[in-house]
């Protein structure tokens, strides 16, 4: 099996809506541009493993600091940083 770094991006789905075209892609997406990148993460938003870790590495320290601050804020109210079925939206930082 090829490593993730040398795979080509694959278009899984494209749908047109009133705001534009939604494209769902997988594989090596680093050389593609888009308005949003939806990625898996654990509920701690740690950015230490798997695809989440790769994204944190490419986005830079700013993403790690933002997700760390989200974690601290959520702990103040005794909630998980990113509960199952929830999402977190950040700037793209060095990905953009």
Short mmCIF file of N, CA and C in Angstrom, two decimals:
data_model
loop_
_atom_site.label_atom_id
_atom_site.label_comp_id
_atom_site.label_asym_id
_atom_site.label_seq_id
_atom_site.Cartn_x
_atom_site.Cartn_y
_atom_site.Cartn_z
N UNK A 1 0.84 -1.18 0.00
CA UNK A 1 0.00 0.00 0.00
C UNK A 1 0.88 1.24 0.00
N UNK A 2 0.55 2.22 -0.80
CA UNK A 2 1.33 3.45 -0.90
C UNK A 2 1.17 4.29 0.36
N UNK A 3 2.19 5.06 0.69
CA UNK A 3 2.07 5.95 1.83
C UNK A 3 1.14 7.09 1.47
N UNK A 4 0.54 7.70 2.50
CA UNK A 4 -0.42 8.77 2.28
C UNK A 4 0.21 9.93 1.51
N UNK A 5 1.51 10.17 1.71
CA UNK A 5 2.16 11.29 1.07
C UNK A 5 2.28 11.20 -0.44
N UNK A 6 2.20 10.00 -1.02
CA UNK A 6 2.37 9.90 -2.47
C UNK A 6 1.08 9.47 -3.18
N UNK A 7 -0.03 9.45 -2.48
CA UNK A 7 -1.30 9.13 -3.12
C UNK A 7 -1.86 10.36 -3.82
N UNK A 8 -2.60 10.16 -4.86
CA UNK A 8 -3.27 11.26 -5.55
C UNK A 8 -4.59 11.52 -4.86
N UNK A 9 -5.06 12.76 -4.91
CA UNK A 9 -6.38 13.08 -4.37
C UNK A 9 -7.43 12.49 -5.29
N UNK A 10 -8.48 12.00 -4.69
CA UNK A 10 -9.55 11.37 -5.45
C UNK A 10 -10.85 12.10 -5.15
N UNK A 11 -11.61 12.40 -6.18
CA UNK A 11 -12.91 13.04 -6.02
C UNK A 11 -13.94 11.96 -5.77
N UNK A 12 -14.58 12.00 -4.60
CA UNK A 12 -15.59 11.00 -4.25
C UNK A 12 -16.99 11.45 -4.65
N UNK A 13 -17.23 12.75 -4.58
CA UNK A 13 -18.57 13.24 -4.85
C UNK A 13 -18.50 14.72 -5.20
N UNK A 14 -19.34 15.17 -6.11
CA UNK A 14 -19.48 16.60 -6.41
C UNK A 14 -20.96 16.90 -6.56
N UNK A 15 -21.42 17.92 -5.83
CA UNK A 15 -22.83 18.31 -5.90
C UNK A 15 -22.90 19.83 -6.03
N UNK A 16 -23.78 20.29 -6.90
CA UNK A 16 -23.99 21.71 -7.08
C UNK A 16 -25.16 22.16 -6.21
N UNK A 17 -24.96 23.27 -5.52
CA UNK A 17 -26.04 23.85 -4.72
C UNK A 17 -26.09 25.34 -5.03
N UNK A 18 -26.97 26.07 -4.39
CA UNK A 18 -27.11 27.49 -4.72
C UNK A 18 -25.89 28.32 -4.32
N UNK A 19 -25.02 27.79 -3.48
CA UNK A 19 -23.82 28.52 -3.06
C UNK A 19 -22.58 28.14 -3.85
N UNK A 20 -22.65 27.11 -4.67
CA UNK A 20 -21.48 26.68 -5.43
C UNK A 20 -21.46 25.18 -5.59
N UNK A 21 -20.26 24.61 -5.63
CA UNK A 21 -20.10 23.17 -5.80
C UNK A 21 -19.42 22.60 -4.56
N UNK A 22 -20.01 21.56 -3.99
CA UNK A 22 -19.42 20.83 -2.88
C UNK A 22 -18.67 19.64 -3.45
N UNK A 23 -17.38 19.57 -3.16
CA UNK A 23 -16.57 18.45 -3.62
C UNK A 23 -16.04 17.71 -2.40
N UNK A 24 -16.26 16.42 -2.35
CA UNK A 24 -15.73 15.58 -1.28
C UNK A 24 -14.55 14.82 -1.88
N UNK A 25 -13.36 15.08 -1.31
CA UNK A 25 -12.13 14.50 -1.85
C UNK A 25 -11.40 13.74 -0.75
N UNK A 26 -10.60 12.79 -1.17
CA UNK A 26 -9.76 12.05 -0.24
C UNK A 26 -8.40 11.82 -0.84
N UNK A 27 -7.49 11.27 -0.06
CA UNK A 27 -6.14 11.03 -0.54
C UNK A 27 -5.23 12.20 -0.23
N UNK A 28 -4.31 12.50 -1.12
CA UNK A 28 -3.34 13.58 -0.92
C UNK A 28 -3.98 14.90 -1.32
N UNK A 29 -4.52 15.61 -0.36
CA UNK A 29 -5.24 16.86 -0.64
C UNK A 29 -4.38 18.10 -0.41
N UNK A 30 -3.11 17.92 -0.07
CA UNK A 30 -2.26 19.06 0.30
C UNK A 30 -2.07 20.06 -0.83
N UNK A 31 -2.12 19.63 -2.08
CA UNK A 31 -1.88 20.53 -3.19
C UNK A 31 -3.16 21.06 -3.83
N UNK A 32 -4.27 20.94 -3.13
CA UNK A 32 -5.55 21.43 -3.64
C UNK A 32 -6.02 22.59 -2.78
N UNK A 33 -6.78 23.49 -3.37
CA UNK A 33 -7.32 24.60 -2.59
C UNK A 33 -8.81 24.36 -2.39
N UNK A 34 -9.34 24.99 -1.37
CA UNK A 34 -10.76 24.87 -1.08
C UNK A 34 -11.13 25.85 0.02
N UNK A 35 -12.41 25.94 0.29
CA UNK A 35 -12.89 26.85 1.31
C UNK A 35 -12.91 26.21 2.70
N UNK A 36 -12.90 24.88 2.75
CA UNK A 36 -12.99 24.20 4.04
C UNK A 36 -12.27 22.85 3.95
N UNK A 37 -11.71 22.44 5.06
CA UNK A 37 -11.10 21.12 5.18
C UNK A 37 -11.73 20.46 6.39
N UNK A 38 -12.47 19.39 6.18
CA UNK A 38 -13.12 18.67 7.27
C UNK A 38 -12.28 17.45 7.58
N UNK A 39 -11.87 17.34 8.83
CA UNK A 39 -10.94 16.27 9.19
C UNK A 39 -11.36 15.58 10.48
N UNK A 40 -10.89 14.37 10.67
CA UNK A 40 -11.17 13.67 11.93
C UNK A 40 -10.25 14.18 13.04
N UNK A 41 -10.74 14.17 14.24
CA UNK A 41 -9.93 14.52 15.41
C UNK A 41 -10.51 13.79 16.61
N UNK A 42 -9.69 13.57 17.62
CA UNK A 42 -10.24 13.00 18.83
C UNK A 42 -10.94 14.10 19.63
N UNK A 43 -11.66 13.74 20.67
CA UNK A 43 -12.43 14.75 21.40
C UNK A 43 -11.55 15.70 22.19
N UNK A 44 -10.25 15.44 22.25
CA UNK A 44 -9.32 16.34 22.93
C UNK A 44 -8.70 17.36 21.99
N UNK A 45 -8.92 17.21 20.70
CA UNK A 45 -8.35 18.12 19.68
C UNK A 45 -6.83 18.19 19.79
N UNK A 46 -6.19 17.08 20.13
CA UNK A 46 -4.77 17.10 20.46
C UNK A 46 -3.85 17.29 19.26
N UNK A 47 -4.25 16.84 18.08
CA UNK A 47 -3.40 17.00 16.91
C UNK A 47 -2.10 16.23 16.99
N UNK A 48 -2.11 15.10 17.68
CA UNK A 48 -0.88 14.35 17.87
C UNK A 48 -0.80 13.08 17.05
N UNK A 49 -1.89 12.66 16.43
CA UNK A 49 -1.86 11.35 15.77
C UNK A 49 -2.64 11.37 14.47
N UNK A 50 -2.30 10.45 13.58
CA UNK A 50 -3.04 10.26 12.34
C UNK A 50 -3.12 11.49 11.46
N UNK A 51 -4.21 11.58 10.72
CA UNK A 51 -4.43 12.71 9.82
C UNK A 51 -4.52 14.02 10.59
N UNK A 52 -5.12 14.00 11.76
CA UNK A 52 -5.20 15.20 12.59
C UNK A 52 -3.80 15.72 12.92
N UNK A 53 -2.89 14.82 13.23
CA UNK A 53 -1.51 15.21 13.51
C UNK A 53 -0.82 15.81 12.29
N UNK A 54 -1.07 15.23 11.12
CA UNK A 54 -0.48 15.76 9.88
C UNK A 54 -1.00 17.16 9.60
N UNK A 55 -2.28 17.38 9.84
CA UNK A 55 -2.86 18.70 9.59
C UNK A 55 -2.28 19.72 10.56
N UNK A 56 -2.16 19.36 11.83
CA UNK A 56 -1.57 20.28 12.80
C UNK A 56 -0.13 20.61 12.41
N UNK A 57 0.61 19.62 11.94
CA UNK A 57 2.00 19.84 11.54
C UNK A 57 2.07 20.82 10.37
N UNK A 58 1.22 20.65 9.38
CA UNK A 58 1.26 21.52 8.20
C UNK A 58 0.66 22.90 8.48
N UNK A 59 -0.32 22.98 9.38
CA UNK A 59 -0.97 24.27 9.67
C UNK A 59 -0.10 25.15 10.56
N UNK A 60 0.77 24.55 11.35
CA UNK A 60 1.68 25.32 12.19
C UNK A 60 1.23 25.42 13.64
N UNK A 61 2.06 26.08 14.43
CA UNK A 61 1.84 26.19 15.87
C UNK A 61 0.56 26.93 16.22
N UNK A 62 0.12 27.81 15.34
CA UNK A 62 -1.08 28.60 15.64
C UNK A 62 -2.31 27.72 15.81
N UNK A 63 -2.46 26.70 14.96
CA UNK A 63 -3.61 25.80 15.09
C UNK A 63 -3.55 25.05 16.42
N UNK A 64 -2.37 24.59 16.79
CA UNK A 64 -2.23 23.88 18.07
C UNK A 64 -2.59 24.80 19.23
N UNK A 65 -2.18 26.06 19.17
CA UNK A 65 -2.49 27.00 20.25
C UNK A 65 -3.99 27.27 20.32
N UNK A 66 -4.64 27.43 19.17
CA UNK A 66 -6.09 27.68 19.16
C UNK A 66 -6.84 26.49 19.73
N UNK A 67 -6.48 25.29 19.32
CA UNK A 67 -7.20 24.11 19.84
C UNK A 67 -6.90 23.92 21.33
N UNK A 68 -5.71 24.25 21.76
CA UNK A 68 -5.39 24.18 23.20
C UNK A 68 -6.25 25.16 23.98
N UNK A 69 -6.44 26.36 23.46
CA UNK A 69 -7.28 27.35 24.13
C UNK A 69 -8.74 26.90 24.18
N UNK A 70 -9.22 26.27 23.10
CA UNK A 70 -10.59 25.73 23.10
C UNK A 70 -10.72 24.70 24.22
N UNK A 71 -9.74 23.83 24.34
CA UNK A 71 -9.76 22.80 25.39
C UNK A 71 -9.83 23.44 26.78
N UNK A 72 -9.01 24.44 27.02
CA UNK A 72 -9.00 25.11 28.32
C UNK A 72 -10.34 25.77 28.62
N UNK A 73 -10.92 26.43 27.63
CA UNK A 73 -12.22 27.07 27.82
C UNK A 73 -13.31 26.05 28.14
N UNK A 74 -13.31 24.94 27.44
CA UNK A 74 -14.34 23.91 27.66
C UNK A 74 -14.16 23.23 29.01
N UNK A 75 -12.92 23.06 29.45
CA UNK A 75 -12.68 22.45 30.76
C UNK A 75 -13.20 23.33 31.89
N UNK A 76 -13.22 24.64 31.69
CA UNK A 76 -13.75 25.55 32.71
C UNK A 76 -15.21 25.28 33.00
N UNK A 77 -15.93 24.77 32.00
CA UNK A 77 -17.35 24.46 32.21
C UNK A 77 -17.57 22.94 32.31
N UNK A 78 -16.48 22.21 32.56
CA UNK A 78 -16.51 20.76 32.75
C UNK A 78 -17.12 20.02 31.55
N UNK A 79 -16.73 20.44 30.36
CA UNK A 79 -17.21 19.81 29.12
C UNK A 79 -16.02 19.30 28.32
N UNK A 80 -16.23 18.27 27.50
CA UNK A 80 -15.13 17.82 26.64
C UNK A 80 -14.82 18.89 25.60
N UNK A 81 -13.58 19.01 25.18
CA UNK A 81 -13.22 20.03 24.19
C UNK A 81 -14.04 19.95 22.91
N UNK A 82 -14.31 18.74 22.45
CA UNK A 82 -15.10 18.58 21.23
C UNK A 82 -15.87 17.26 21.35
N UNK A 83 -17.06 17.35 21.90
CA UNK A 83 -17.87 16.16 22.13
C UNK A 83 -18.24 15.49 20.80
N UNK A 84 -18.56 14.21 20.87
CA UNK A 84 -18.99 13.47 19.69
C UNK A 84 -20.18 14.19 19.07
N UNK A 85 -20.20 14.30 17.77
CA UNK A 85 -21.20 14.99 16.92
C UNK A 85 -21.02 16.50 16.89
N UNK A 86 -20.04 17.05 17.59
CA UNK A 86 -19.78 18.49 17.56
C UNK A 86 -18.62 18.78 16.61
N UNK A 87 -18.44 20.05 16.28
CA UNK A 87 -17.32 20.42 15.42
C UNK A 87 -16.68 21.70 15.92
N UNK A 88 -15.49 21.95 15.45
CA UNK A 88 -14.73 23.15 15.79
C UNK A 88 -14.28 23.77 14.48
N UNK A 89 -14.45 25.07 14.36
CA UNK A 89 -14.04 25.79 13.15
C UNK A 89 -12.91 26.74 13.51
N UNK A 90 -11.82 26.68 12.74
CA UNK A 90 -10.68 27.57 12.96
C UNK A 90 -10.25 28.19 11.64
N UNK A 91 -9.33 29.11 11.73
CA UNK A 91 -8.67 29.65 10.55
C UNK A 91 -7.79 28.55 9.94
N UNK A 92 -7.39 28.68 8.68
CA UNK A 92 -6.53 27.67 8.07
C UNK A 92 -5.06 27.79 8.46
N UNK A 93 -4.66 28.95 8.98
CA UNK A 93 -3.28 29.21 9.34
C UNK A 93 -2.37 28.90 8.15
N UNK A 94 -1.32 28.10 8.31
CA UNK A 94 -0.37 27.86 7.22
C UNK A 94 -0.93 26.99 6.10
N UNK A 95 -2.12 26.43 6.28
CA UNK A 95 -2.73 25.64 5.20
C UNK A 95 -3.34 26.54 4.14
N UNK A 96 -3.68 27.77 4.50
CA UNK A 96 -4.42 28.66 3.62
C UNK A 96 -3.65 29.42 2.66
#
